Short mmCIF file of C-alpha atoms in Angstrom, two decimals:
data_model
loop_
_atom_site.label_atom_id
_atom_site.label_comp_id
_atom_site.label_asym_id
_atom_site.label_seq_id
_atom_site.Cartn_x
_atom_site.Cartn_y
_atom_site.Cartn_z
CA MET A 1 -0.40 -0.44 0.10
CA ALA A 2 1.99 2.87 -1.45
CA ILE A 3 0.84 6.50 0.83
CA GLU A 4 1.73 9.82 -0.55
CA VAL A 5 1.17 13.41 1.08
CA ARG A 6 1.11 15.87 -0.71
CA THR A 7 -1.73 19.22 -2.14
CA ALA A 8 -4.11 18.04 -4.12
CA ARG A 9 -3.90 18.79 -8.45
CA ALA A 10 -6.45 21.59 -9.92
CA ASP A 11 -7.93 18.56 -10.81
CA GLU A 12 -8.16 17.03 -8.40
CA MET A 13 -9.91 19.38 -6.54
CA LEU A 14 -13.81 17.58 -7.77
CA ASP A 15 -12.14 14.58 -5.50
CA MET A 16 -12.05 16.70 -2.25
CA GLY A 17 -16.15 17.95 -2.94
CA ALA A 18 -16.95 14.40 -3.20
CA ILE A 19 -15.07 13.75 -0.07
CA GLY A 20 -16.27 16.74 1.57
CA ALA A 21 -20.28 15.87 0.13
CA TYR A 22 -19.93 11.80 1.44
CA VAL A 23 -18.03 12.42 5.14
CA TYR A 24 -20.86 15.61 6.01
CA ALA A 25 -23.30 14.56 4.36
CA GLY A 26 -24.57 17.10 2.65
CA SER A 27 -23.59 19.37 4.79
CA PHE A 28 -21.12 22.91 5.45
CA GLY A 29 -22.27 23.60 1.36
CA ASP A 30 -20.08 20.07 0.34
CA GLY A 31 -23.49 19.04 -1.23
CA PRO A 32 -24.10 16.52 -4.31
CA ASP A 33 -22.95 19.36 -6.63
CA ASN A 34 -19.39 20.01 -4.83
CA THR A 35 -19.14 23.38 -3.65
CA ILE A 36 -16.61 22.58 -2.01
CA SER A 37 -14.56 22.94 -4.89
CA GLN A 38 -15.33 26.46 -5.85
CA SER A 39 -13.99 27.48 -2.98
CA ASN A 40 -10.97 25.86 -2.41
CA ARG A 41 -7.39 25.85 -3.47
CA PRO A 42 -5.09 23.32 -4.68
CA GLU A 43 -2.44 25.67 -2.79
CA TRP A 44 -4.32 25.70 0.53
CA THR A 45 -4.77 21.60 0.51
CA LEU A 46 -3.17 19.20 1.99
CA CYS A 47 -4.83 15.35 1.13
CA VAL A 48 -3.74 11.77 1.84
CA PHE A 49 -3.63 9.50 -1.02
CA VAL A 50 -3.76 5.85 -0.57
CA ASP A 51 -2.74 3.95 -3.94
CA GLY A 52 -2.93 7.34 -6.01
CA VAL A 53 -6.93 7.26 -5.14
CA MET A 54 -7.83 10.98 -2.11
CA ALA A 55 -8.92 8.87 1.54
CA SER A 56 -7.93 12.23 2.67
CA MET A 57 -8.52 16.06 2.83
CA PHE A 58 -7.40 18.45 4.53
CA SER A 59 -6.97 22.64 3.80
CA ALA A 60 -5.90 25.71 5.57
CA ILE A 61 -7.40 29.03 4.25
CA PRO A 62 -4.92 32.57 4.82
CA PHE A 63 -7.60 34.77 7.31
CA THR A 64 -6.18 37.16 9.33
CA MET A 65 -7.57 38.00 12.55
CA ARG A 66 -7.57 40.15 15.40
CA ALA A 67 -5.69 39.88 18.40
CA ASN A 68 -6.55 42.22 21.11
CA GLY A 69 -5.23 45.38 18.29
CA ASN A 70 -3.26 43.42 16.13
CA ALA A 71 -3.13 41.79 13.28
CA VAL A 72 -1.76 38.45 13.20
CA LYS A 73 -2.13 35.88 10.80
CA MET A 74 -4.35 33.24 11.01
CA ALA A 75 -4.91 29.23 8.78
CA GLY A 76 -8.22 28.72 8.61
CA VAL A 77 -8.82 24.55 9.77
CA SER A 78 -11.33 23.53 7.00
CA SER A 79 -12.65 20.84 4.63
CA VAL A 80 -11.09 17.97 7.03
CA GLY A 81 -12.63 14.49 6.54
CA THR A 82 -12.53 10.87 5.80
CA LEU A 83 -13.74 8.01 3.66
CA PRO A 84 -14.34 5.93 6.30
CA GLU A 85 -13.09 2.80 4.73
CA TYR A 86 -9.37 4.56 5.35
CA ARG A 87 -10.38 6.00 8.87
CA ARG A 88 -7.90 5.66 12.20
CA ARG A 89 -4.98 4.43 10.41
CA GLY A 90 -3.60 8.19 11.91
CA PHE A 91 -3.54 10.46 8.16
CA VAL A 92 -5.68 12.82 10.44
CA ARG A 93 -2.70 13.51 13.20
CA ARG A 94 -0.57 13.02 10.00
CA VAL A 95 -1.70 16.02 8.04
CA MET A 96 -1.97 17.77 10.75
CA THR A 97 1.87 17.67 12.00
CA GLU A 98 2.69 18.21 8.22
CA ALA A 99 0.47 21.10 8.15
CA PHE A 100 1.74 23.52 11.04
CA GLU A 101 5.06 22.13 9.21
CA ARG A 102 3.65 24.82 6.85
CA MET A 103 1.80 26.91 8.71
CA ARG A 104 4.71 27.95 10.73
CA ALA A 105 6.57 28.51 7.27
CA GLU A 106 3.56 31.13 6.38
CA GLU A 107 4.23 33.14 9.11
CA GLN A 108 0.41 31.60 10.40
CA ALA A 109 0.97 31.51 14.05
CA ILE A 110 -2.38 30.56 14.82
CA ALA A 111 -4.94 28.01 13.70
CA SER A 112 -8.39 27.92 13.89
CA LEU A 113 -11.33 25.60 12.86
CA TRP A 114 -15.15 25.25 13.44
CA ALA A 115 -14.99 21.31 14.96
CA SER A 116 -17.08 18.43 13.82
CA GLN A 117 -15.98 16.66 17.39
CA ALA A 118 -14.23 18.06 20.41
CA ALA A 119 -12.67 15.66 20.84
CA ILE A 120 -10.30 14.88 17.94
CA TYR A 121 -9.71 18.59 17.77
CA GLN A 122 -8.60 18.64 21.34
CA ARG A 123 -6.36 16.05 20.34
CA TYR A 124 -4.32 18.40 18.84
CA GLN A 125 -4.68 20.54 21.06
CA TYR A 126 -7.26 22.87 19.42
CA ALA A 127 -8.97 24.89 22.69
CA MET A 128 -12.92 26.27 21.59
CA THR A 129 -12.52 29.64 22.35
CA THR A 130 -15.43 32.37 21.42
CA VAL A 131 -19.27 31.17 21.58
CA LEU A 132 -21.81 31.90 19.48
CA ARG A 133 -25.33 33.32 21.72
CA ARG A 134 -28.91 32.22 19.51
CA TYR A 135 -31.69 35.33 20.55
CA GLU A 136 -34.98 34.24 19.03
CA ILE A 137 -37.46 37.43 20.04
CA ASP A 138 -40.72 38.68 19.62
CA THR A 139 -40.70 41.91 18.13
CA VAL A 140 -43.64 43.25 20.97
CA ASP A 141 -41.10 41.92 23.99
CA ILE A 142 -38.25 43.69 22.25
CA GLY A 143 -37.82 47.58 24.57
CA PHE A 144 -35.70 48.82 27.02
CA HIS A 145 -36.28 48.65 31.42
CA ASP A 146 -35.14 52.21 31.63
CA GLY A 147 -37.22 53.57 28.23
CA ASP A 148 -33.61 55.16 26.64
CA SER A 149 -34.76 53.49 22.66
CA GLY A 150 -31.10 55.29 21.24
CA SER A 151 -31.02 58.22 19.37
CA GLY A 152 -29.44 58.00 16.04
CA THR A 153 -31.75 57.68 13.16
CA VAL A 154 -31.83 53.80 11.73
CA LEU A 155 -32.31 54.09 7.42
CA ARG A 156 -32.87 51.29 5.55
CA CYS A 157 -29.65 51.76 2.58
CA PRO A 158 -30.06 49.38 -1.20
CA LEU A 159 -27.35 46.90 -1.37
CA ALA A 160 -26.22 48.15 -4.28
CA GLU A 161 -24.91 50.31 -2.68
CA ALA A 162 -23.74 50.11 1.28
CA MET A 163 -20.68 48.01 0.36
CA PRO A 164 -18.32 51.13 2.04
CA ARG A 165 -20.76 51.46 4.13
CA LEU A 166 -20.54 47.85 6.02
CA LYS A 167 -16.42 47.97 5.51
CA GLN A 168 -15.59 50.93 7.06
CA LEU A 169 -17.92 50.60 9.81
CA TYR A 170 -16.75 46.52 9.93
CA ILE A 171 -13.34 47.80 10.53
CA GLU A 172 -13.39 49.77 13.09
CA HIS A 173 -15.80 48.35 14.51
CA ILE A 174 -12.92 44.93 14.73
CA GLY A 175 -10.11 47.35 15.04
CA GLY A 176 -9.19 46.49 19.04
CA ARG A 177 -11.34 42.95 19.76
CA MET A 178 -10.24 39.45 19.54
CA CYS A 179 -10.61 36.49 16.83
CA TYR A 180 -12.63 38.69 14.58
CA LEU A 181 -11.41 38.00 11.09
CA HIS A 182 -10.09 40.72 8.47
CA ARG A 183 -13.25 40.29 6.38
CA SER A 184 -12.46 40.36 1.74
CA SER A 185 -14.80 40.80 -0.48
CA ALA A 186 -15.07 36.90 -1.11
CA LEU A 187 -15.92 36.39 2.70
CA TRP A 188 -18.93 39.18 3.56
CA GLN A 189 -20.80 36.88 0.61
CA LEU A 190 -19.88 33.99 1.64
CA THR A 191 -21.05 34.45 5.14
CA VAL A 192 -22.86 38.23 6.18
CA LEU A 193 -24.38 38.50 2.18
CA GLU A 194 -25.02 35.22 1.14
CA ASP A 195 -28.08 34.88 -0.79
CA LYS A 196 -30.60 32.22 0.74
CA PRO A 197 -33.48 32.09 -1.03
CA GLU A 198 -35.20 30.57 1.39
CA ASP A 199 -33.93 33.44 4.25
CA GLY A 200 -36.45 35.81 2.14
CA PRO A 201 -34.49 39.09 0.85
CA LEU A 202 -31.46 40.43 2.59
CA HIS A 203 -31.37 43.91 4.39
CA VAL A 204 -28.95 46.82 4.89
CA ALA A 205 -29.65 48.90 7.58
CA PHE A 206 -27.64 51.81 8.67
CA CYS A 207 -27.37 54.00 12.05
CA GLU A 208 -27.10 57.19 11.82
CA ARG A 209 -25.45 60.12 14.45
CA ASP A 210 -25.17 63.83 13.40
CA GLY A 211 -24.20 62.89 10.01
CA LYS A 212 -21.86 59.40 11.49
CA ASP A 213 -22.57 56.01 10.31
CA VAL A 214 -22.28 54.70 13.58
CA GLY A 215 -24.39 50.86 12.88
CA TYR A 216 -25.70 48.58 11.28
CA VAL A 217 -27.70 45.61 10.07
CA VAL A 218 -28.03 43.08 8.04
CA TYR A 219 -30.79 41.24 7.83
CA THR A 220 -33.67 38.74 5.67
CA THR A 221 -37.88 38.97 6.19
CA ARG A 222 -39.58 36.59 5.49
CA PRO A 223 -43.31 35.72 5.56
CA GLY A 224 -44.62 32.99 7.49
CA ARG A 225 -47.56 30.91 8.13
CA ILE A 226 -50.32 31.81 5.77
CA ASP A 227 -52.78 31.60 8.46
CA HIS A 228 -53.42 34.86 9.01
CA ARG A 229 -52.04 35.25 12.33
CA ALA A 230 -51.13 39.14 13.30
CA ARG A 231 -46.48 39.10 13.41
CA SER A 232 -46.21 36.07 11.31
CA GLN A 233 -43.58 37.17 9.49
CA GLU A 234 -39.85 36.57 10.52
CA MET A 235 -36.48 38.36 10.69
CA LYS A 236 -33.06 36.65 10.73
CA ILE A 237 -30.20 38.88 11.48
CA ARG A 238 -27.52 37.84 9.61
CA ASP A 239 -24.81 41.16 11.15
CA LEU A 240 -24.87 43.89 14.28
CA VAL A 241 -22.53 46.62 14.08
CA ALA A 242 -22.60 49.35 16.73
CA LEU A 243 -19.97 51.89 17.06
CA ASP A 244 -21.07 52.84 20.91
CA LEU A 245 -24.11 51.59 23.36
CA ASP A 246 -26.56 54.53 21.84
CA ALA A 247 -25.73 52.93 18.25
CA TYR A 248 -27.11 49.71 19.55
CA ARG A 249 -30.48 50.96 20.94
CA SER A 250 -31.07 52.70 18.01
CA LEU A 251 -30.22 49.74 15.50
CA TRP A 252 -32.54 46.28 18.18
CA SER A 253 -36.14 50.05 18.16
CA PHE A 254 -36.06 49.82 14.66
CA ILE A 255 -35.87 46.58 14.78
CA GLY A 256 -38.46 46.31 17.03
CA ALA A 257 -40.77 48.69 14.75
CA HIS A 258 -41.11 45.29 12.49
CA ASP A 259 -45.44 45.28 14.15
CA MET A 260 -45.02 41.87 11.25
CA VAL A 261 -42.62 40.06 12.88
CA GLY A 262 -43.47 37.72 15.31
CA SER A 263 -40.07 36.41 15.16
CA VAL A 264 -36.73 38.33 14.99
CA THR A 265 -32.88 35.26 15.92
CA TRP A 266 -29.75 35.95 15.52
CA THR A 267 -27.86 33.47 15.41
CA ASN A 268 -24.33 34.24 15.96
CA ALA A 269 -24.39 37.36 19.32
CA PRO A 270 -21.22 37.65 21.12
CA LEU A 271 -21.35 36.01 23.45
CA ASP A 272 -20.45 39.99 26.12
CA ASP A 273 -23.84 40.91 23.97
CA PRO A 274 -25.05 43.19 26.10
CA ALA A 275 -30.04 43.37 25.12
CA PRO A 276 -29.42 40.64 28.41
CA GLU A 277 -28.44 43.80 30.49
CA LEU A 278 -30.72 46.79 28.49
CA PHE A 279 -33.76 44.69 27.80
CA ALA A 280 -37.27 44.45 30.03
CA GLU A 281 -37.91 41.18 29.65
CA PRO A 282 -35.04 39.30 28.96
CA ARG A 283 -36.13 35.91 29.29
CA MET A 284 -37.70 36.49 25.97
CA LEU A 285 -34.69 36.69 24.22
CA HIS A 286 -35.15 32.95 25.10
CA ALA A 287 -30.30 32.97 24.88
CA GLU A 288 -28.96 30.18 24.50
CA ASP A 289 -25.26 29.53 23.69
CA ARG A 290 -23.27 27.23 21.20
CA GLU A 291 -20.19 26.12 20.38
CA GLY A 292 -18.31 28.31 18.44
CA LEU A 293 -15.10 28.00 16.81
CA TRP A 294 -11.84 26.46 17.69
CA LEU A 295 -8.32 27.19 18.21
CA ARG A 296 -4.94 26.80 17.88
CA VAL A 297 -1.67 28.25 19.42
CA VAL A 298 0.64 27.35 16.06
CA ASP A 299 4.16 29.10 16.88
CA VAL A 300 4.09 30.83 20.60
CA GLU A 301 6.85 32.87 20.85
CA ARG A 302 5.17 34.66 16.66
CA ALA A 303 1.50 34.30 18.30
CA LEU A 304 3.00 36.35 21.56
CA ALA A 305 4.85 38.63 19.74
CA GLU A 306 1.83 40.17 16.78
CA ARG A 307 -0.85 40.00 20.11
CA GLY A 308 -1.98 44.04 21.55
CA TYR A 309 -1.78 43.95 24.55
CA ASP A 310 -3.54 46.50 27.62
CA GLY A 311 -1.19 45.50 30.42
CA SER A 312 2.10 45.10 31.53
CA GLY A 313 4.48 42.99 32.52
CA THR A 314 6.98 40.16 31.86
CA LEU A 315 6.18 37.03 32.30
CA ARG A 316 8.15 33.43 31.87
CA ILE A 317 5.44 31.20 30.11
CA GLY A 318 6.64 27.46 29.74
CA ILE A 319 5.40 25.02 27.20
CA THR A 320 4.49 21.37 27.74
CA GLU A 321 5.15 17.82 25.39
CA ASP A 322 4.62 19.00 21.91
CA SER A 323 4.65 16.50 19.27
CA LEU A 324 2.43 17.99 16.98
CA ALA A 325 4.65 21.54 16.82
CA PRO A 326 8.38 20.52 18.50
CA TRP A 327 9.64 23.91 18.51
CA ASN A 328 6.85 25.92 21.43
CA GLU A 329 8.58 23.71 23.68
CA GLY A 330 10.29 25.10 26.23
CA VAL A 331 10.95 28.15 28.27
CA PHE A 332 10.04 31.88 26.59
CA GLU A 333 9.78 34.69 27.95
CA LEU A 334 7.13 38.10 27.26
CA SER A 335 8.17 41.34 27.46
CA ALA A 336 4.69 43.25 27.35
CA SER A 337 2.96 46.31 27.51
CA PRO A 338 -0.05 48.63 25.74
CA ALA A 339 3.09 49.77 22.97
CA GLY A 340 4.25 46.72 21.60
CA ALA A 341 6.23 42.96 22.99
CA THR A 342 9.15 41.58 22.82
CA VAL A 343 9.23 37.33 23.67
CA THR A 344 13.28 35.50 24.21
CA ARG A 345 13.70 31.26 24.22
CA VAL A 346 14.75 31.18 26.70
CA GLN A 347 17.27 28.06 29.05
CA ALA A 348 14.71 30.20 32.46
CA ASP A 349 12.77 27.57 35.17
CA ALA A 350 9.08 29.27 33.95
CA ASP A 351 6.67 31.41 36.04
CA LEU A 352 3.67 29.19 34.90
CA VAL A 353 3.16 26.20 32.95
CA LEU A 354 0.86 25.05 30.91
CA SER A 355 -0.55 22.78 27.64
CA PRO A 356 -0.60 24.56 24.18
CA LYS A 357 -4.02 23.83 24.69
CA ALA A 358 -4.32 26.14 27.81
CA LEU A 359 -2.25 28.43 26.15
CA ALA A 360 -4.86 29.31 23.37
CA LEU A 361 -8.05 30.00 26.29
CA LEU A 362 -4.90 32.67 28.29
CA TYR A 363 -3.21 34.00 25.00
CA THR A 364 -7.41 34.78 23.45
CA GLY A 365 -9.17 35.30 26.77
CA ARG A 366 -11.14 32.80 26.22
CA ARG A 367 -11.07 32.32 29.90
CA ASP A 368 -8.67 34.21 33.25
CA ALA A 369 -5.42 33.39 34.61
CA ARG A 370 -6.86 32.47 37.69
CA LEU A 371 -9.64 30.12 36.44
CA LEU A 372 -7.41 28.75 35.05
CA HIS A 373 -5.12 27.71 37.18
CA ALA A 374 -8.29 27.44 39.68
CA TRP A 375 -8.78 23.91 37.38
CA GLY A 376 -5.48 22.58 37.64
CA LEU A 377 -4.64 24.14 33.62
CA ILE A 378 -2.10 25.82 35.29
CA GLU A 379 0.83 25.37 36.47
CA GLY A 380 2.44 29.06 38.60
CA ALA A 381 2.90 30.51 41.39
CA PRO A 382 -0.47 32.97 42.73
CA ASP A 383 2.40 36.34 42.29
CA ALA A 384 2.52 34.96 38.48
CA VAL A 385 -1.15 33.66 37.85
CA ALA A 386 -1.50 37.06 39.46
CA ARG A 387 0.02 39.37 36.57
CA ALA A 388 -1.00 36.71 33.75
CA ALA A 389 -4.96 37.39 34.54
CA ASP A 390 -3.46 41.22 33.88
CA ILE A 391 -1.11 41.11 30.65
CA PHE A 392 -3.58 38.54 29.08
CA ALA A 393 -6.81 41.02 29.44
CA THR A 394 -8.92 41.65 26.53
CA ARG A 395 -11.01 44.07 25.86
CA THR A 396 -14.24 41.96 24.89
CA LEU A 397 -14.49 38.48 24.83
CA PRO A 398 -13.06 36.82 22.18
CA HIS A 399 -15.56 36.57 18.56
CA ALA A 400 -15.90 35.50 16.02
CA PRO A 401 -19.08 35.39 14.09
CA ASP A 402 -18.08 34.33 10.52
CA HIS A 403 -18.33 29.90 9.30
CA PHE A 404 -16.04 28.99 7.41
#
């Protein structure tokens, strides 16, 4: 049996589509028409061939991710799958190991993915670092406990004219945040602006104040059941951005003014969204939290150096065994401040010792260092743990609304 690991050729991309259609049973856009081949490129792939037959597939899409105010290169791991007749042979681990080497060479310090099964990717030291919050609310229940509905003016805009304004607001919104992706035009079209006839027409509304855009909402509307019930229409929020709290209130007030809409759903709100603290009846949001993005630090030295920091301090971080990325093993001295960071590999005792998985949680601000220590995921003296909590504090919780 001859086993070969290599990138797929252009004429083999349809084979990847066929594997995706089978492994994911037609979900995630990988249907019988092999559409996976339309959103991927051969140079992003890494596949296993057994006796010349594609048995396992993998791709890493190049992205840029916000890291608490700084831009960091990220590999968006996608299209991972192995045909059942070739499973339990270590193909995914073999591909993942080689892929990490490629990512490091391409200066992609971070890898992220949407996990099909948590158990698989925790073996490779990925950690769930973002959460998707889902709301479903009737427009009659949209209102604020203090009566402040916002002072902004919200006006709809033709979709054909909206793109420059959407991009500018999104860039400003994500600037200091964690885990948001830089959206290319293609990513906008594949996520926020995706044409889904079953959702109904796509709409864009901007919030303006003092002649300046301060927020937007992208949404769809569709009729409900034709049974003569009032407020049977349905609205789905695709994306909501507000540069300040007044804009946030104004956008929700606009949504609430749709008197014929009885169901508003928002499936990718951030975990620290303020609605539960602002609404008069927050229970009527029917909030549910679901698994989000999984992240792995591929190159510890580069990732720590490129991240943004609001706190200042020096910390020696020791990484335990990392067989998939052995260059991460050792002790790294981080000197961080709002002005920037330097990272040096040192021969010294570590202030903190943790696994790559725990580092992902600390790096993104998903978990506070003190909590990780209490859970036994960080080893270190109390003063070092407190210092780590200050250094790695983030302005907002990590969030990644865009699937890839």
